[in-house]
Amino acid sequence: SAVISQKPSRDICQRGTSLTIQCQVDSQVTMMFWYRQQPGQSLTLIATANQGSEATYESGFVIDKFPISRPNLTFSTLTVSNMSPEDSSIYLCSVRPGQGGIQYFGAGTRLSVL
Amino acid sequence: GQNIDQPTEMTATEGAIVQINCTYQTSGFNGLFWYQQHAGEAPTFLSYNVLDGLEEKGRFSSFLSRSKGYSYLLLKELQMKDSASYLCVVRRWTGGGNKLTFGTGTQLKVEL
């Protein structure tokens, strides 16, 4: 298993600003994922962040809008850049530590953009 | 494309049994997960099926039929704390790796 800490848990931001979300894991993991959960919708994968390589973004998500850092095997950040109200959502960090394929999730960051 | 269908909400009585169904359409099927998510908290892993049949874990059981694209989560002896959203999640092999596709979740309300 894995225990994931995300910071901040929630934030209210102004349009045009940026917010960086931190994800800390209690064990070393190769694969980390960032998801978005918009109100009333399912989780959508933003990108996969593997240590030592550039993040891989899903269709509809770009690096300029959601830059990701992965400096080591226990930590990652996701930045939501130049925010607009449409970015209001819950952002979740997830890891897949073992061969079994089970993914573990952080509690999420609830972002509101005014 | 990928498609996952599950009921939006269900209501059940404490102590009863409830079955949450999930149907899916996908290519490269490589397993199905059920997660529980309480409001404002992380989704937590409940069960995993990759072969047809029933997997039992305490009060929770999950069933899979790959030929029918169908799964269900069975919760027995319901408790108030089981009130949560239950997510049906399909894993598929894309060639470049495994990816998860999430259903929109079934909001279960357990009443006295």
PDB file of C-alpha atoms in Angstrom:
ATOM      1  CA  SER A   1       0.000   0.000   0.000  1.00  0.00           C
ATOM      2  CA  ALA A   2       0.941   3.669  -0.035  1.00  0.00           C
ATOM      3  CA  VAL A   3       0.002   6.723   1.983  1.00  0.00           C
ATOM      4  CA  ILE A   4      -0.271   9.928  -0.010  1.00  0.00           C
ATOM      5  CA  SER A   5      -0.291  13.460   1.354  1.00  0.00           C
ATOM      6  CA  GLN A   6      -1.527  16.296  -0.827  1.00  0.00           C
ATOM      7  CA  LYS A   7      -1.186  19.995  -0.143  1.00  0.00           C
ATOM      8  CA  PRO A   8      -3.129  22.218  -0.107  1.00  0.00           C
ATOM      9  CA  SER A   9      -6.361  20.389   0.637  1.00  0.00           C
ATOM     10  CA  ARG A  10      -8.324  23.297  -0.771  1.00  0.00           C
ATOM     11  CA  ASP A  11      -7.777  26.781  -2.145  1.00  0.00           C
ATOM     12  CA  ILE A  12      -9.681  29.689  -3.613  1.00  0.00           C
ATOM     13  CA  CYS A  13      -7.763  31.513  -6.337  1.00  0.00           C
ATOM     14  CA  GLN A  14      -8.192  34.498  -8.581  1.00  0.00           C
ATOM     15  CA  ARG A  15      -8.503  34.229 -12.332  1.00  0.00           C
ATOM     16  CA  GLY A  16      -5.150  34.450 -14.115  1.00  0.00           C
ATOM     17  CA  THR A  17      -3.039  33.211 -11.203  1.00  0.00           C
ATOM     18  CA  SER A  18      -1.307  29.836 -10.805  1.00  0.00           C
ATOM     19  CA  LEU A  19      -1.433  27.214  -8.059  1.00  0.00           C
ATOM     20  CA  THR A  20       1.080  24.458  -7.367  1.00  0.00           C
ATOM     21  CA  ILE A  21      -0.189  21.274  -5.739  1.00  0.00           C
ATOM     22  CA  GLN A  22       2.231  19.016  -3.895  1.00  0.00           C
ATOM     23  CA  CYS A  23       2.048  15.241  -3.588  1.00  0.00           C
ATOM     24  CA  GLN A  24       4.208  13.334  -1.094  1.00  0.00           C
ATOM     25  CA  VAL A  25       4.264   9.521  -0.891  1.00  0.00           C
ATOM     26  CA  ASP A  26       5.492   7.470   2.072  1.00  0.00           C
ATOM     27  CA  SER A  27       7.427   5.050  -0.164  1.00  0.00           C
ATOM     28  CA  GLN A  28       9.387   5.169  -3.404  1.00  0.00           C
ATOM     29  CA  VAL A  29       7.218   4.671  -6.467  1.00  0.00           C
ATOM     30  CA  THR A  30       8.038   4.787 -10.137  1.00  0.00           C
ATOM     31  CA  MET A  31       4.631   5.703 -11.474  1.00  0.00           C
ATOM     32  CA  MET A  32       2.672   8.727 -10.299  1.00  0.00           C
ATOM     33  CA  PHE A  33      -0.501  10.060 -11.855  1.00  0.00           C
ATOM     34  CA  TRP A  34      -2.449  13.298 -11.712  1.00  0.00           C
ATOM     35  CA  TYR A  35      -6.240  13.244 -12.109  1.00  0.00           C
ATOM     36  CA  ARG A  36      -8.994  15.822 -12.256  1.00  0.00           C
ATOM     37  CA  GLN A  37     -12.495  15.241 -10.902  1.00  0.00           C
ATOM     38  CA  GLN A  38     -14.962  17.885 -12.006  1.00  0.00           C
ATOM     39  CA  PRO A  39     -18.258  18.238 -10.140  1.00  0.00           C
ATOM     40  CA  GLY A  40     -20.532  15.278 -10.804  1.00  0.00           C
ATOM     41  CA  GLN A  41     -18.078  13.666 -13.180  1.00  0.00           C
ATOM     42  CA  SER A  42     -15.649  10.784 -13.110  1.00  0.00           C
ATOM     43  CA  LEU A  43     -11.900  11.029 -12.587  1.00  0.00           C
ATOM     44  CA  THR A  44      -9.998  12.022 -15.715  1.00  0.00           C
ATOM     45  CA  LEU A  45      -6.276  11.380 -16.118  1.00  0.00           C
ATOM     46  CA  ILE A  46      -4.273  14.547 -16.761  1.00  0.00           C
ATOM     47  CA  ALA A  47      -0.792  13.065 -17.018  1.00  0.00           C
ATOM     48  CA  THR A  48       1.571  10.317 -15.926  1.00  0.00           C
ATOM     49  CA  ALA A  49       4.731  11.460 -14.156  1.00  0.00           C
ATOM     50  CA  ASN A  50       7.622   9.018 -14.008  1.00  0.00           C
ATOM     51  CA  GLN A  51      10.831   9.990 -12.272  1.00  0.00           C
ATOM     52  CA  GLY A  52      13.664  10.673 -14.670  1.00  0.00           C
ATOM     53  CA  SER A  53      11.518  11.411 -17.698  1.00  0.00           C
ATOM     54  CA  GLU A  54       9.115  14.063 -18.886  1.00  0.00           C
ATOM     55  CA  ALA A  55       5.481  13.707 -17.964  1.00  0.00           C
ATOM     56  CA  THR A  56       3.142  12.148 -20.508  1.00  0.00           C
ATOM     57  CA  TYR A  57      -0.044  14.170 -21.027  1.00  0.00           C
ATOM     58  CA  GLU A  58      -3.434  12.842 -22.056  1.00  0.00           C
ATOM     59  CA  SER A  59      -5.442  14.257 -24.915  1.00  0.00           C
ATOM     60  CA  GLY A  60      -6.845  17.644 -23.988  1.00  0.00           C
ATOM     61  CA  PHE A  61      -4.131  18.477 -21.453  1.00  0.00           C
ATOM     62  CA  VAL A  62      -0.911  20.361 -22.261  1.00  0.00           C
ATOM     63  CA  ILE A  63       2.319  21.026 -20.408  1.00  0.00           C
ATOM     64  CA  ASP A  64       2.009  24.807 -20.598  1.00  0.00           C
ATOM     65  CA  LYS A  65      -1.277  24.672 -18.703  1.00  0.00           C
ATOM     66  CA  PHE A  66      -0.382  21.841 -16.290  1.00  0.00           C
ATOM     67  CA  PRO A  67       3.396  21.703 -15.793  1.00  0.00           C
ATOM     68  CA  ILE A  68       4.508  18.776 -13.652  1.00  0.00           C
ATOM     69  CA  SER A  69       7.693  18.172 -11.702  1.00  0.00           C
ATOM     70  CA  ARG A  70       8.951  14.794 -10.486  1.00  0.00           C
ATOM     71  CA  PRO A  71      12.275  15.440  -8.756  1.00  0.00           C
ATOM     72  CA  ASN A  72      12.469  12.096  -6.938  1.00  0.00           C
ATOM     73  CA  LEU A  73      10.629   8.843  -6.306  1.00  0.00           C
ATOM     74  CA  THR A  74       8.479  10.161  -3.439  1.00  0.00           C
ATOM     75  CA  PHE A  75       7.393  13.610  -4.586  1.00  0.00           C
ATOM     76  CA  SER A  76       5.636  15.396  -7.441  1.00  0.00           C
ATOM     77  CA  THR A  77       3.980  18.736  -8.103  1.00  0.00           C
ATOM     78  CA  LEU A  78       1.233  19.774 -10.483  1.00  0.00           C
ATOM     79  CA  THR A  79       0.797  23.445 -11.362  1.00  0.00           C
ATOM     80  CA  VAL A  80      -2.486  24.776 -12.688  1.00  0.00           C
ATOM     81  CA  SER A  81      -1.424  27.847 -14.696  1.00  0.00           C
ATOM     82  CA  ASN A  82      -3.290  30.986 -15.720  1.00  0.00           C
ATOM     83  CA  MET A  83      -6.422  29.729 -14.014  1.00  0.00           C
ATOM     84  CA  SER A  84      -9.970  30.349 -15.147  1.00  0.00           C
ATOM     85  CA  PRO A  85     -13.267  29.361 -13.476  1.00  0.00           C
ATOM     86  CA  GLU A  86     -13.364  26.279 -15.725  1.00  0.00           C
ATOM     87  CA  ASP A  87     -10.357  24.949 -13.797  1.00  0.00           C
ATOM     88  CA  SER A  88     -12.437  24.717 -10.627  1.00  0.00           C
ATOM     89  CA  SER A  89     -12.209  21.046  -9.773  1.00  0.00           C
ATOM     90  CA  ILE A  90     -10.686  18.468  -7.460  1.00  0.00           C
ATOM     91  CA  TYR A  91      -7.154  17.452  -8.409  1.00  0.00           C
ATOM     92  CA  LEU A  92      -5.908  14.077  -7.173  1.00  0.00           C
ATOM     93  CA  CYS A  93      -2.491  12.489  -7.032  1.00  0.00           C
ATOM     94  CA  SER A  94      -2.246   8.721  -7.432  1.00  0.00           C
ATOM     95  CA  VAL A  95       0.499   6.098  -7.331  1.00  0.00           C
ATOM     96  CA  ARG A  96       0.839   2.488  -8.440  1.00  0.00           C
ATOM     97  CA  PRO A  97       3.519   1.031  -6.175  1.00  0.00           C
ATOM     98  CA  GLY A  98       3.447  -2.687  -6.900  1.00  0.00           C
ATOM     99  CA  GLN A  99       3.036  -5.294  -9.569  1.00  0.00           C
ATOM    100  CA  GLY A 100      -0.591  -5.926  -8.588  1.00  0.00           C
ATOM    101  CA  GLY A 101      -1.691  -2.794 -10.335  1.00  0.00           C
ATOM    102  CA  ILE A 102      -3.652  -1.300  -7.467  1.00  0.00           C
ATOM    103  CA  GLN A 103      -3.591   2.476  -7.502  1.00  0.00           C
ATOM    104  CA  TYR A 104      -3.733   4.552  -4.346  1.00  0.00           C
ATOM    105  CA  PHE A 105      -5.056   8.087  -4.193  1.00  0.00           C
ATOM    106  CA  GLY A 106      -4.476  11.214  -2.212  1.00  0.00           C
ATOM    107  CA  ALA A 107      -7.441  13.002  -0.664  1.00  0.00           C
ATOM    108  CA  GLY A 108      -7.324  15.616  -3.399  1.00  0.00           C
ATOM    109  CA  THR A 109      -7.035  19.389  -3.677  1.00  0.00           C
ATOM    110  CA  ARG A 110     -10.343  21.203  -4.030  1.00  0.00           C
ATOM    111  CA  LEU A 111      -9.716  24.265  -6.207  1.00  0.00           C
ATOM    112  CA  SER A 112     -12.163  27.103  -6.732  1.00  0.00           C
ATOM    113  CA  VAL A 113     -11.299  29.847  -9.226  1.00  0.00           C
ATOM    114  CA  LEU A 114     -13.141  33.144  -8.989  1.00  0.00           C
TER     115      LEU A 114
ATOM    116  CA  GLY B   1     -13.913   4.162 -27.215  1.00  0.00           C
ATOM    117  CA  GLN B   2     -14.443   3.324 -23.588  1.00  0.00           C
ATOM    118  CA  ASN B   3     -17.765   3.497 -21.792  1.00  0.00           C
ATOM    119  CA  ILE B   4     -18.737   2.617 -18.235  1.00  0.00           C
ATOM    120  CA  ASP B   5     -22.322   2.659 -16.959  1.00  0.00           C
ATOM    121  CA  GLN B   6     -23.400   2.434 -13.341  1.00  0.00           C
ATOM    122  CA  PRO B   7     -26.467   3.772 -11.534  1.00  0.00           C
ATOM    123  CA  THR B   8     -26.168   7.325 -10.270  1.00  0.00           C
ATOM    124  CA  GLU B   9     -27.597   6.654  -6.835  1.00  0.00           C
ATOM    125  CA  MET B  10     -29.069   3.897  -4.682  1.00  0.00           C
ATOM    126  CA  THR B  11     -30.668   3.751  -1.271  1.00  0.00           C
ATOM    127  CA  ALA B  12     -30.633   0.759   1.080  1.00  0.00           C
ATOM    128  CA  THR B  13     -31.437  -0.077   4.684  1.00  0.00           C
ATOM    129  CA  GLU B  14     -28.925  -0.725   7.431  1.00  0.00           C
ATOM    130  CA  GLY B  15     -28.297  -4.469   7.788  1.00  0.00           C
ATOM    131  CA  ALA B  16     -29.529  -5.245   4.279  1.00  0.00           C
ATOM    132  CA  ILE B  17     -27.685  -6.348   1.132  1.00  0.00           C
ATOM    133  CA  VAL B  18     -27.168  -4.102  -1.897  1.00  0.00           C
ATOM    134  CA  GLN B  19     -25.811  -4.894  -5.360  1.00  0.00           C
ATOM    135  CA  ILE B  20     -24.252  -2.151  -7.483  1.00  0.00           C
ATOM    136  CA  ASN B  21     -24.044  -3.055 -11.158  1.00  0.00           C
ATOM    137  CA  CYS B  22     -21.545  -1.866 -13.728  1.00  0.00           C
ATOM    138  CA  THR B  23     -21.443  -2.472 -17.464  1.00  0.00           C
ATOM    139  CA  TYR B  24     -18.523  -1.503 -19.622  1.00  0.00           C
ATOM    140  CA  GLN B  25     -17.298  -1.421 -23.193  1.00  0.00           C
ATOM    141  CA  THR B  26     -13.603  -1.267 -23.857  1.00  0.00           C
ATOM    142  CA  SER B  27     -10.762  -2.653 -25.912  1.00  0.00           C
ATOM    143  CA  GLY B  28      -7.736  -4.234 -24.289  1.00  0.00           C
ATOM    144  CA  PHE B  29      -9.597  -5.144 -21.093  1.00  0.00           C
ATOM    145  CA  ASN B  30      -7.119  -5.947 -18.339  1.00  0.00           C
ATOM    146  CA  GLY B  31      -9.071  -5.958 -15.104  1.00  0.00           C
ATOM    147  CA  LEU B  32     -11.788  -4.178 -13.171  1.00  0.00           C
ATOM    148  CA  PHE B  33     -11.550  -2.392  -9.829  1.00  0.00           C
ATOM    149  CA  TRP B  34     -14.080  -1.117  -7.354  1.00  0.00           C
ATOM    150  CA  TYR B  35     -13.210   1.901  -5.218  1.00  0.00           C
ATOM    151  CA  GLN B  36     -15.099   3.560  -2.363  1.00  0.00           C
ATOM    152  CA  GLN B  37     -15.015   7.334  -2.025  1.00  0.00           C
ATOM    153  CA  HIS B  38     -16.441   9.238   0.923  1.00  0.00           C
ATOM    154  CA  ALA B  39     -17.151  12.910   0.335  1.00  0.00           C
ATOM    155  CA  GLY B  40     -13.957  14.956   0.521  1.00  0.00           C
ATOM    156  CA  GLU B  41     -11.734  11.898   0.900  1.00  0.00           C
ATOM    157  CA  ALA B  42      -9.460   9.788  -1.290  1.00  0.00           C
ATOM    158  CA  PRO B  43     -10.905   6.894  -3.300  1.00  0.00           C
ATOM    159  CA  THR B  44      -9.938   3.689  -1.466  1.00  0.00           C
ATOM    160  CA  PHE B  45      -9.426   0.297  -3.091  1.00  0.00           C
ATOM    161  CA  LEU B  46     -12.106  -2.330  -2.430  1.00  0.00           C
ATOM    162  CA  SER B  47     -11.677  -5.146  -4.931  1.00  0.00           C
ATOM    163  CA  TYR B  48     -10.098  -6.328  -8.151  1.00  0.00           C
ATOM    164  CA  ASN B  49     -11.276  -8.840 -10.764  1.00  0.00           C
ATOM    165  CA  VAL B  50      -9.399  -9.901 -13.864  1.00  0.00           C
ATOM    166  CA  LEU B  51     -10.894 -13.376 -14.382  1.00  0.00           C
ATOM    167  CA  ASP B  52     -14.561 -14.323 -14.497  1.00  0.00           C
ATOM    168  CA  GLY B  53     -16.184 -15.146 -11.207  1.00  0.00           C
ATOM    169  CA  LEU B  54     -16.678 -13.925  -7.698  1.00  0.00           C
ATOM    170  CA  GLU B  55     -14.080 -12.433  -5.381  1.00  0.00           C
ATOM    171  CA  GLU B  56     -15.082 -12.233  -1.731  1.00  0.00           C
ATOM    172  CA  LYS B  57     -13.501 -10.031   0.911  1.00  0.00           C
ATOM    173  CA  GLY B  58     -15.394  -9.810   4.163  1.00  0.00           C
ATOM    174  CA  ARG B  59     -18.676  -7.943   3.690  1.00  0.00           C
ATOM    175  CA  PHE B  60     -17.767  -7.015   0.142  1.00  0.00           C
ATOM    176  CA  SER B  61     -17.843  -9.250  -2.948  1.00  0.00           C
ATOM    177  CA  SER B  62     -17.251  -8.419  -6.581  1.00  0.00           C
ATOM    178  CA  PHE B  63     -18.257 -10.392  -9.654  1.00  0.00           C
ATOM    179  CA  LEU B  64     -17.001 -10.190 -13.232  1.00  0.00           C
ATOM    180  CA  SER B  65     -18.246 -11.550 -16.549  1.00  0.00           C
ATOM    181  CA  ARG B  66     -15.868 -10.527 -19.303  1.00  0.00           C
ATOM    182  CA  SER B  67     -18.029 -11.913 -22.108  1.00  0.00           C
ATOM    183  CA  LYS B  68     -20.946  -9.759 -20.953  1.00  0.00           C
ATOM    184  CA  GLY B  69     -18.886  -6.693 -20.024  1.00  0.00           C
ATOM    185  CA  TYR B  70     -20.533  -6.792 -16.619  1.00  0.00           C
ATOM    186  CA  SER B  71     -19.518  -6.526 -12.996  1.00  0.00           C
ATOM    187  CA  TYR B  72     -21.252  -6.017  -9.710  1.00  0.00           C
ATOM    188  CA  LEU B  73     -20.238  -5.069  -6.197  1.00  0.00           C
ATOM    189  CA  LEU B  74     -22.201  -6.753  -3.418  1.00  0.00           C
ATOM    190  CA  LEU B  75     -22.270  -5.207   0.035  1.00  0.00           C
ATOM    191  CA  LYS B  76     -23.677  -7.301   2.878  1.00  0.00           C
ATOM    192  CA  GLU B  77     -24.776  -6.345   6.390  1.00  0.00           C
ATOM    193  CA  LEU B  78     -24.870  -2.697   5.418  1.00  0.00           C
ATOM    194  CA  GLN B  79     -23.643  -0.150   7.938  1.00  0.00           C
ATOM    195  CA  MET B  80     -24.225   3.583   8.039  1.00  0.00           C
ATOM    196  CA  LYS B  81     -20.520   4.141   7.291  1.00  0.00           C
ATOM    197  CA  ASP B  82     -21.020   2.401   3.930  1.00  0.00           C
ATOM    198  CA  SER B  83     -22.783   5.537   2.695  1.00  0.00           C
ATOM    199  CA  ALA B  84     -20.367   6.689   0.003  1.00  0.00           C
ATOM    200  CA  SER B  85     -19.774   6.796  -3.733  1.00  0.00           C
ATOM    201  CA  TYR B  86     -18.686   3.510  -5.344  1.00  0.00           C
ATOM    202  CA  LEU B  87     -16.557   3.780  -8.459  1.00  0.00           C
ATOM    203  CA  CYS B  88     -16.369   1.092 -11.144  1.00  0.00           C
ATOM    204  CA  VAL B  89     -12.934   1.362 -12.776  1.00  0.00           C
ATOM    205  CA  VAL B  90     -11.791  -0.514 -15.869  1.00  0.00           C
ATOM    206  CA  ARG B  91      -8.129  -1.108 -16.620  1.00  0.00           C
ATOM    207  CA  ARG B  92      -7.109  -1.497 -20.211  1.00  0.00           C
ATOM    208  CA  TRP B  93      -3.859  -2.242 -21.921  1.00  0.00           C
ATOM    209  CA  THR B  94      -2.995   0.446 -24.463  1.00  0.00           C
ATOM    210  CA  GLY B  95       0.267  -0.962 -25.763  1.00  0.00           C
ATOM    211  CA  GLY B  96       2.184   1.733 -23.941  1.00  0.00           C
ATOM    212  CA  GLY B  97       0.949   0.592 -20.560  1.00  0.00           C
ATOM    213  CA  ASN B  98      -2.143   0.090 -18.448  1.00  0.00           C
ATOM    214  CA  LYS B  99      -4.655   2.917 -18.113  1.00  0.00           C
ATOM    215  CA  LEU B 100      -7.683   3.300 -15.864  1.00  0.00           C
ATOM    216  CA  THR B 101     -11.082   4.549 -16.978  1.00  0.00           C
ATOM    217  CA  PHE B 102     -13.434   5.607 -14.198  1.00  0.00           C
ATOM    218  CA  GLY B 103     -17.198   5.371 -14.032  1.00  0.00           C
ATOM    219  CA  THR B 104     -19.058   8.382 -12.651  1.00  0.00           C
ATOM    220  CA  GLY B 105     -19.789   6.513  -9.431  1.00  0.00           C
ATOM    221  CA  THR B 106     -22.877   5.251  -7.637  1.00  0.00           C
ATOM    222  CA  GLN B 107     -23.849   7.303  -4.610  1.00  0.00           C
ATOM    223  CA  LEU B 108     -25.116   4.837  -1.968  1.00  0.00           C
ATOM    224  CA  LYS B 109     -27.182   6.098   0.921  1.00  0.00           C
ATOM    225  CA  VAL B 110     -27.713   3.743   3.853  1.00  0.00           C
ATOM    226  CA  GLU B 111     -30.749   4.536   5.976  1.00  0.00           C
ATOM    227  CA  LEU B 112     -31.944   3.286   9.343  1.00  0.00           C
TER     228      LEU B 112
END
